[in-house]
Amino acid sequence: MIKLLIADDETLIRMDLKSAFKGSCFQVVGEAQDGFSAIKLFKQFRPEVILMDVKMPVMNGLDASRIILELDASVSIILLTAYCNEDLMIEARKIGFSGYIMKPINSSNIIPTIEMMHRNFKNYHSAQCALEKTQRRLDNRIVIDRAKGILMKQKQCSEDEAYQEIKNVSKERNFPMSEVAQLIISNDQVKVT
Ligand SMILES: [Mg+2]
């Protein structure tokens, strides 16, 4: 079951949505009437999908989504909106929504629509994470290579020996190799200036 949260200030819409999810792969874990309670319920139930109305009292759906995505970038947030203008779409893309559904909601096809948006977002998010990991690894390698070069010059040692030294310090001090390398680079820059 996929945990889902409904956030809409209109009781009727929440009721309709809730009944549409009966017997589906989605389990409605909570209902919020405003953005503030959406954040509260998100922290409590950790849903994977949130249906988020844009216009709500206390805190609107855009602000609530921004805060939720800062807490957890892997949650699929789907906007529910009665209007759809260019400004809203630009804002929505910036915040990182998984999609949007126009009101009035057609509950007959809402399940496959949300399922597809959620699946696409999950794929996108894991690809994004893998990309960031690769980039971080690449950045670390560049830093370690630079530090190796500095050590080779300072100690007149081989590349292997320089690498081994970074590795040993990293082990002894329980610091990642990239941070040890960064320290070596910073110390060298201090000496130069
Ligand atoms: Mg509303």
PDB file of C-alpha atoms and ligand atoms in Angstrom:
ATOM      1  CA  MET A   1       0.000   0.000   0.000  1.00  0.00           C
ATOM      2  CA  ILE A   2       1.168   3.522  -0.810  1.00  0.00           C
ATOM      3  CA  LYS A   3       0.545   5.961   2.051  1.00  0.00           C
ATOM      4  CA  LEU A   4      -1.265   9.095   0.909  1.00  0.00           C
ATOM      5  CA  LEU A   5      -2.228  12.365   2.558  1.00  0.00           C
ATOM      6  CA  ILE A   6      -5.061  14.613   1.371  1.00  0.00           C
ATOM      7  CA  ALA A   7      -4.759  18.357   2.017  1.00  0.00           C
ATOM      8  CA  ASP A   8      -7.737  20.449   0.921  1.00  0.00           C
ATOM      9  CA  ASP A   9      -9.852  22.957   2.813  1.00  0.00           C
ATOM     10  CA  GLU A  10     -13.065  21.748   1.164  1.00  0.00           C
ATOM     11  CA  THR A  11     -14.667  18.916   3.130  1.00  0.00           C
ATOM     12  CA  LEU A  12     -16.577  17.652   0.110  1.00  0.00           C
ATOM     13  CA  ILE A  13     -13.427  17.292  -1.991  1.00  0.00           C
ATOM     14  CA  ARG A  14     -11.673  15.407   0.804  1.00  0.00           C
ATOM     15  CA  MET A  15     -14.648  13.072   1.146  1.00  0.00           C
ATOM     16  CA  ASP A  16     -14.830  12.423  -2.611  1.00  0.00           C
ATOM     17  CA  LEU A  17     -11.116  11.740  -2.819  1.00  0.00           C
ATOM     18  CA  LYS A  18     -11.165   9.464   0.191  1.00  0.00           C
ATOM     19  CA  SER A  19     -13.917   7.328  -1.276  1.00  0.00           C
ATOM     20  CA  ALA A  20     -12.162   7.233  -4.663  1.00  0.00           C
ATOM     21  CA  PHE A  21      -9.141   5.600  -3.013  1.00  0.00           C
ATOM     22  CA  LYS A  22     -11.180   2.834  -1.384  1.00  0.00           C
ATOM     23  CA  GLY A  23      -9.965  -0.551  -2.590  1.00  0.00           C
ATOM     24  CA  SER A  24      -6.997   0.949  -4.444  1.00  0.00           C
ATOM     25  CA  CYS A  25      -3.260   0.650  -3.823  1.00  0.00           C
ATOM     26  CA  PHE A  26      -3.402   3.946  -1.918  1.00  0.00           C
ATOM     27  CA  GLN A  27      -4.067   4.133   1.795  1.00  0.00           C
ATOM     28  CA  VAL A  28      -5.308   7.531   2.995  1.00  0.00           C
ATOM     29  CA  VAL A  29      -3.339   8.093   6.215  1.00  0.00           C
ATOM     30  CA  GLY A  30      -4.551  11.594   6.949  1.00  0.00           C
ATOM     31  CA  GLU A  31      -6.641  14.593   5.926  1.00  0.00           C
ATOM     32  CA  ALA A  32      -5.530  18.200   6.365  1.00  0.00           C
ATOM     33  CA  GLN A  33      -7.656  21.344   6.028  1.00  0.00           C
ATOM     34  CA  ASP A  34      -4.751  23.722   5.658  1.00  0.00           C
ATOM     35  CA  GLY A  35      -1.045  23.806   4.856  1.00  0.00           C
ATOM     36  CA  PHE A  36      -0.006  23.942   8.458  1.00  0.00           C
ATOM     37  CA  SER A  37      -1.801  20.743   9.427  1.00  0.00           C
ATOM     38  CA  ALA A  38      -0.513  19.117   6.200  1.00  0.00           C
ATOM     39  CA  ILE A  39       3.044  19.595   7.509  1.00  0.00           C
ATOM     40  CA  LYS A  40       2.051  18.274  10.921  1.00  0.00           C
ATOM     41  CA  LEU A  41       0.388  15.174   9.445  1.00  0.00           C
ATOM     42  CA  PHE A  42       3.291  14.617   7.076  1.00  0.00           C
ATOM     43  CA  LYS A  43       5.714  14.488  10.016  1.00  0.00           C
ATOM     44  CA  GLN A  44       3.394  12.140  11.869  1.00  0.00           C
ATOM     45  CA  PHE A  45       2.515   9.641   9.116  1.00  0.00           C
ATOM     46  CA  ARG A  46       5.288  10.060   6.520  1.00  0.00           C
ATOM     47  CA  PRO A  47       3.064   9.549   3.454  1.00  0.00           C
ATOM     48  CA  GLU A  48       4.762   8.839   0.108  1.00  0.00           C
ATOM     49  CA  VAL A  49       2.191  10.876  -1.811  1.00  0.00           C
ATOM     50  CA  ILE A  50       0.425  14.119  -0.908  1.00  0.00           C
ATOM     51  CA  LEU A  51      -2.500  15.614  -2.783  1.00  0.00           C
ATOM     52  CA  MET A  52      -2.130  19.301  -2.061  1.00  0.00           C
ATOM     53  CA  ASP A  53      -4.714  21.992  -2.703  1.00  0.00           C
ATOM     54  CA  VAL A  54      -3.156  25.348  -3.639  1.00  0.00           C
ATOM     55  CA  LYS A  55      -5.626  27.724  -1.981  1.00  0.00           C
ATOM     56  CA  MET A  56      -6.028  26.932   1.695  1.00  0.00           C
ATOM     57  CA  PRO A  57      -6.332  29.088   4.809  1.00  0.00           C
ATOM     58  CA  VAL A  58      -3.581  29.534   7.439  1.00  0.00           C
ATOM     59  CA  MET A  59      -0.875  28.346   5.048  1.00  0.00           C
ATOM     60  CA  ASN A  60      -1.345  27.744   1.326  1.00  0.00           C
ATOM     61  CA  GLY A  61      -0.367  24.557  -0.472  1.00  0.00           C
ATOM     62  CA  LEU A  62       2.716  26.007  -2.152  1.00  0.00           C
ATOM     63  CA  ASP A  63       4.323  27.150   1.102  1.00  0.00           C
ATOM     64  CA  ALA A  64       3.460  23.893   2.863  1.00  0.00           C
ATOM     65  CA  SER A  65       4.956  21.874  -0.025  1.00  0.00           C
ATOM     66  CA  ARG A  66       8.145  23.886   0.015  1.00  0.00           C
ATOM     67  CA  ILE A  67       8.621  23.071   3.711  1.00  0.00           C
ATOM     68  CA  ILE A  68       7.719  19.391   3.295  1.00  0.00           C
ATOM     69  CA  LEU A  69      10.110  18.932   0.356  1.00  0.00           C
ATOM     70  CA  GLU A  70      12.890  20.505   2.398  1.00  0.00           C
ATOM     71  CA  LEU A  71      12.248  17.878   5.066  1.00  0.00           C
ATOM     72  CA  ASP A  72      12.094  15.041   2.545  1.00  0.00           C
ATOM     73  CA  ALA A  73      12.756  15.530  -1.167  1.00  0.00           C
ATOM     74  CA  SER A  74      11.519  12.030  -2.018  1.00  0.00           C
ATOM     75  CA  VAL A  75       7.814  12.673  -1.378  1.00  0.00           C
ATOM     76  CA  SER A  76       5.524  13.018  -4.400  1.00  0.00           C
ATOM     77  CA  ILE A  77       3.402  16.121  -4.045  1.00  0.00           C
ATOM     78  CA  ILE A  78       0.584  16.521  -6.533  1.00  0.00           C
ATOM     79  CA  LEU A  79      -1.165  19.879  -6.731  1.00  0.00           C
ATOM     80  CA  LEU A  80      -4.928  20.182  -6.815  1.00  0.00           C
ATOM     81  CA  THR A  81      -5.862  23.402  -8.513  1.00  0.00           C
ATOM     82  CA  ALA A  82      -8.885  25.076 -10.030  1.00  0.00           C
ATOM     83  CA  TYR A  83      -6.787  27.518 -11.992  1.00  0.00           C
ATOM     84  CA  CYS A  84      -3.658  26.934 -13.974  1.00  0.00           C
ATOM     85  CA  ASN A  85      -1.649  29.893 -15.133  1.00  0.00           C
ATOM     86  CA  GLU A  86       1.924  30.253 -16.299  1.00  0.00           C
ATOM     87  CA  ASP A  87       3.111  31.825 -13.018  1.00  0.00           C
ATOM     88  CA  LEU A  88       1.718  28.980 -10.951  1.00  0.00           C
ATOM     89  CA  MET A  89       3.372  26.400 -13.206  1.00  0.00           C
ATOM     90  CA  ILE A  90       6.760  28.129 -13.019  1.00  0.00           C
ATOM     91  CA  GLU A  91       6.467  28.305  -9.230  1.00  0.00           C
ATOM     92  CA  ALA A  92       5.366  24.659  -9.050  1.00  0.00           C
ATOM     93  CA  ARG A  93       8.308  23.485 -11.139  1.00  0.00           C
ATOM     94  CA  LYS A  94      10.717  25.419  -8.925  1.00  0.00           C
ATOM     95  CA  ILE A  95       9.313  23.843  -5.781  1.00  0.00           C
ATOM     96  CA  GLY A  96       9.523  20.357  -7.295  1.00  0.00           C
ATOM     97  CA  PHE A  97       5.981  19.070  -7.614  1.00  0.00           C
ATOM     98  CA  SER A  98       5.327  15.683  -9.155  1.00  0.00           C
ATOM     99  CA  GLY A  99       2.330  16.917 -11.121  1.00  0.00           C
ATOM    100  CA  TYR A 100      -1.011  18.601 -10.898  1.00  0.00           C
ATOM    101  CA  ILE A 101      -4.656  17.670 -11.183  1.00  0.00           C
ATOM    102  CA  MET A 102      -7.265  20.154 -12.303  1.00  0.00           C
ATOM    103  CA  LYS A 103     -10.429  20.782 -10.345  1.00  0.00           C
ATOM    104  CA  PRO A 104     -13.191  19.734 -10.588  1.00  0.00           C
ATOM    105  CA  ILE A 105     -11.565  16.372  -9.980  1.00  0.00           C
ATOM    106  CA  ASN A 106     -12.605  13.457 -12.134  1.00  0.00           C
ATOM    107  CA  SER A 107     -12.437  10.659  -9.606  1.00  0.00           C
ATOM    108  CA  SER A 108     -12.959   7.918 -12.215  1.00  0.00           C
ATOM    109  CA  ASN A 109      -9.401   8.154 -13.525  1.00  0.00           C
ATOM    110  CA  ILE A 110      -7.633   9.647 -10.545  1.00  0.00           C
ATOM    111  CA  ILE A 111      -6.025   6.392  -9.344  1.00  0.00           C
ATOM    112  CA  PRO A 112      -3.999   5.574 -12.496  1.00  0.00           C
ATOM    113  CA  THR A 113      -3.131   9.268 -12.932  1.00  0.00           C
ATOM    114  CA  ILE A 114      -1.699   9.566  -9.430  1.00  0.00           C
ATOM    115  CA  GLU A 115      -0.014   6.183  -9.656  1.00  0.00           C
ATOM    116  CA  MET A 116       1.761   7.223 -12.846  1.00  0.00           C
ATOM    117  CA  MET A 117       2.815  10.622 -11.454  1.00  0.00           C
ATOM    118  CA  HIS A 118       4.131   8.946  -8.319  1.00  0.00           C
ATOM    119  CA  ARG A 119       6.049   6.291 -10.264  1.00  0.00           C
ATOM    120  CA  ASN A 120       7.578   8.862 -12.624  1.00  0.00           C
ATOM    121  CA  PHE A 121       8.610  11.058  -9.733  1.00  0.00           C
ATOM    122  CA  LYS A 122      10.163   8.120  -7.881  1.00  0.00           C
ATOM    123  CA  ASN A 123      12.204   7.207 -10.962  1.00  0.00           C
ATOM    124  CA  TYR A 124      13.231  10.814 -11.467  1.00  0.00           C
ATOM    125  CA  HIS A 125      14.205  11.183  -7.818  1.00  0.00           C
ATOM    126  CA  SER A 126      16.346   8.038  -7.712  1.00  0.00           C
ATOM    127  CA  ALA A 127      18.062   9.043 -10.988  1.00  0.00           C
ATOM    128  CA  GLN A 128      18.736  12.454  -9.463  1.00  0.00           C
ATOM    129  CA  CYS A 129      20.205  10.856  -6.313  1.00  0.00           C
ATOM    130  CA  ALA A 130      22.438   8.564  -8.371  1.00  0.00           C
ATOM    131  CA  LEU A 131      23.645  11.536 -10.404  1.00  0.00           C
ATOM    132  CA  GLU A 132      24.472  13.527  -7.269  1.00  0.00           C
ATOM    133  CA  LYS A 133      26.329  10.533  -5.838  1.00  0.00           C
ATOM    134  CA  THR A 134      28.405  10.187  -9.007  1.00  0.00           C
ATOM    135  CA  GLN A 135      29.118  13.907  -9.011  1.00  0.00           C
ATOM    136  CA  ARG A 136      30.198  13.784  -5.364  1.00  0.00           C
ATOM    137  CA  ARG A 137      32.476  10.819  -6.079  1.00  0.00           C
ATOM    138  CA  LEU A 138      33.984  12.672  -9.015  1.00  0.00           C
ATOM    139  CA  ASP A 139      34.498  15.831  -6.932  1.00  0.00           C
ATOM    140  CA  ASN A 140      36.151  13.763  -4.198  1.00  0.00           C
ATOM    141  CA  ARG A 141      38.499  12.183  -6.718  1.00  0.00           C
ATOM    142  CA  ILE A 142      39.546  15.583  -8.045  1.00  0.00           C
ATOM    143  CA  VAL A 143      40.267  16.801  -4.492  1.00  0.00           C
ATOM    144  CA  ILE A 144      42.217  13.657  -3.605  1.00  0.00           C
ATOM    145  CA  ASP A 145      44.248  13.908  -6.830  1.00  0.00           C
ATOM    146  CA  ARG A 146      45.173  17.516  -6.029  1.00  0.00           C
ATOM    147  CA  ALA A 147      46.199  16.597  -2.474  1.00  0.00           C
ATOM    148  CA  LYS A 148      48.268  13.691  -3.809  1.00  0.00           C
ATOM    149  CA  GLY A 149      50.122  16.091  -6.093  1.00  0.00           C
ATOM    150  CA  ILE A 150      50.909  18.409  -3.167  1.00  0.00           C
ATOM    151  CA  LEU A 151      52.195  15.552  -0.986  1.00  0.00           C
ATOM    152  CA  MET A 152      54.328  14.166  -3.841  1.00  0.00           C
ATOM    153  CA  LYS A 153      55.978  17.565  -4.191  1.00  0.00           C
ATOM    154  CA  GLN A 154      56.374  18.178  -0.441  1.00  0.00           C
ATOM    155  CA  LYS A 155      57.672  14.735   0.459  1.00  0.00           C
ATOM    156  CA  GLN A 156      59.255  13.758  -2.826  1.00  0.00           C
ATOM    157  CA  CYS A 157      57.217  10.569  -2.705  1.00  0.00           C
ATOM    158  CA  SER A 158      55.440   8.456  -5.275  1.00  0.00           C
ATOM    159  CA  GLU A 159      51.765   8.754  -6.132  1.00  0.00           C
ATOM    160  CA  ASP A 160      51.025   5.485  -4.355  1.00  0.00           C
ATOM    161  CA  GLU A 161      52.786   6.648  -1.204  1.00  0.00           C
ATOM    162  CA  ALA A 162      50.906   9.958  -1.240  1.00  0.00           C
ATOM    163  CA  TYR A 163      47.617   8.105  -1.639  1.00  0.00           C
ATOM    164  CA  GLN A 164      48.535   5.735   1.184  1.00  0.00           C
ATOM    165  CA  GLU A 165      49.311   8.656   3.478  1.00  0.00           C
ATOM    166  CA  ILE A 166      45.933  10.274   2.855  1.00  0.00           C
ATOM    167  CA  LYS A 167      44.299   6.916   3.450  1.00  0.00           C
ATOM    168  CA  ASN A 168      46.178   6.331   6.714  1.00  0.00           C
ATOM    169  CA  VAL A 169      45.315   9.766   8.126  1.00  0.00           C
ATOM    170  CA  SER A 170      41.700   9.247   7.125  1.00  0.00           C
ATOM    171  CA  LYS A 171      41.659   5.936   8.998  1.00  0.00           C
ATOM    172  CA  GLU A 172      43.469   7.223  12.088  1.00  0.00           C
ATOM    173  CA  ARG A 173      41.392  10.371  12.473  1.00  0.00           C
ATOM    174  CA  ASN A 174      38.183   8.787  11.271  1.00  0.00           C
ATOM    175  CA  PHE A 175      37.735  11.518   8.618  1.00  0.00           C
ATOM    176  CA  PRO A 176      36.615  10.913   5.031  1.00  0.00           C
ATOM    177  CA  MET A 177      39.574  10.864   2.604  1.00  0.00           C
ATOM    178  CA  SER A 178      38.133  13.836   0.724  1.00  0.00           C
ATOM    179  CA  GLU A 179      38.214  15.940   3.906  1.00  0.00           C
ATOM    180  CA  VAL A 180      41.799  14.963   4.668  1.00  0.00           C
ATOM    181  CA  ALA A 181      42.651  15.906   1.093  1.00  0.00           C
ATOM    182  CA  GLN A 182      40.850  19.223   1.462  1.00  0.00           C
ATOM    183  CA  LEU A 183      42.917  19.952   4.603  1.00  0.00           C
ATOM    184  CA  ILE A 184      46.155  19.217   2.759  1.00  0.00           C
ATOM    185  CA  ILE A 185      45.098  21.598  -0.028  1.00  0.00           C
ATOM    186  CA  SER A 186      44.095  24.364   2.433  1.00  0.00           C
ATOM    187  CA  ASN A 187      47.367  24.040   4.378  1.00  0.00           C
ATOM    188  CA  ASP A 188      49.312  24.244   1.145  1.00  0.00           C
ATOM    189  CA  GLN A 189      47.413  27.380   0.107  1.00  0.00           C
ATOM    190  CA  VAL A 190      48.177  28.985   3.485  1.00  0.00           C
ATOM    191  CA  LYS A 191      51.877  28.293   2.908  1.00  0.00           C
ATOM    192  CA  VAL A 192      51.794  29.800  -0.568  1.00  0.00           C
ATOM    193  CA  THR A 193      50.075  33.042   0.454  1.00  0.00           C
TER     194      THR A 193
HETATM  195 MG    MG B   1      -8.994  25.415  -1.489  1.00  0.00          MG
END
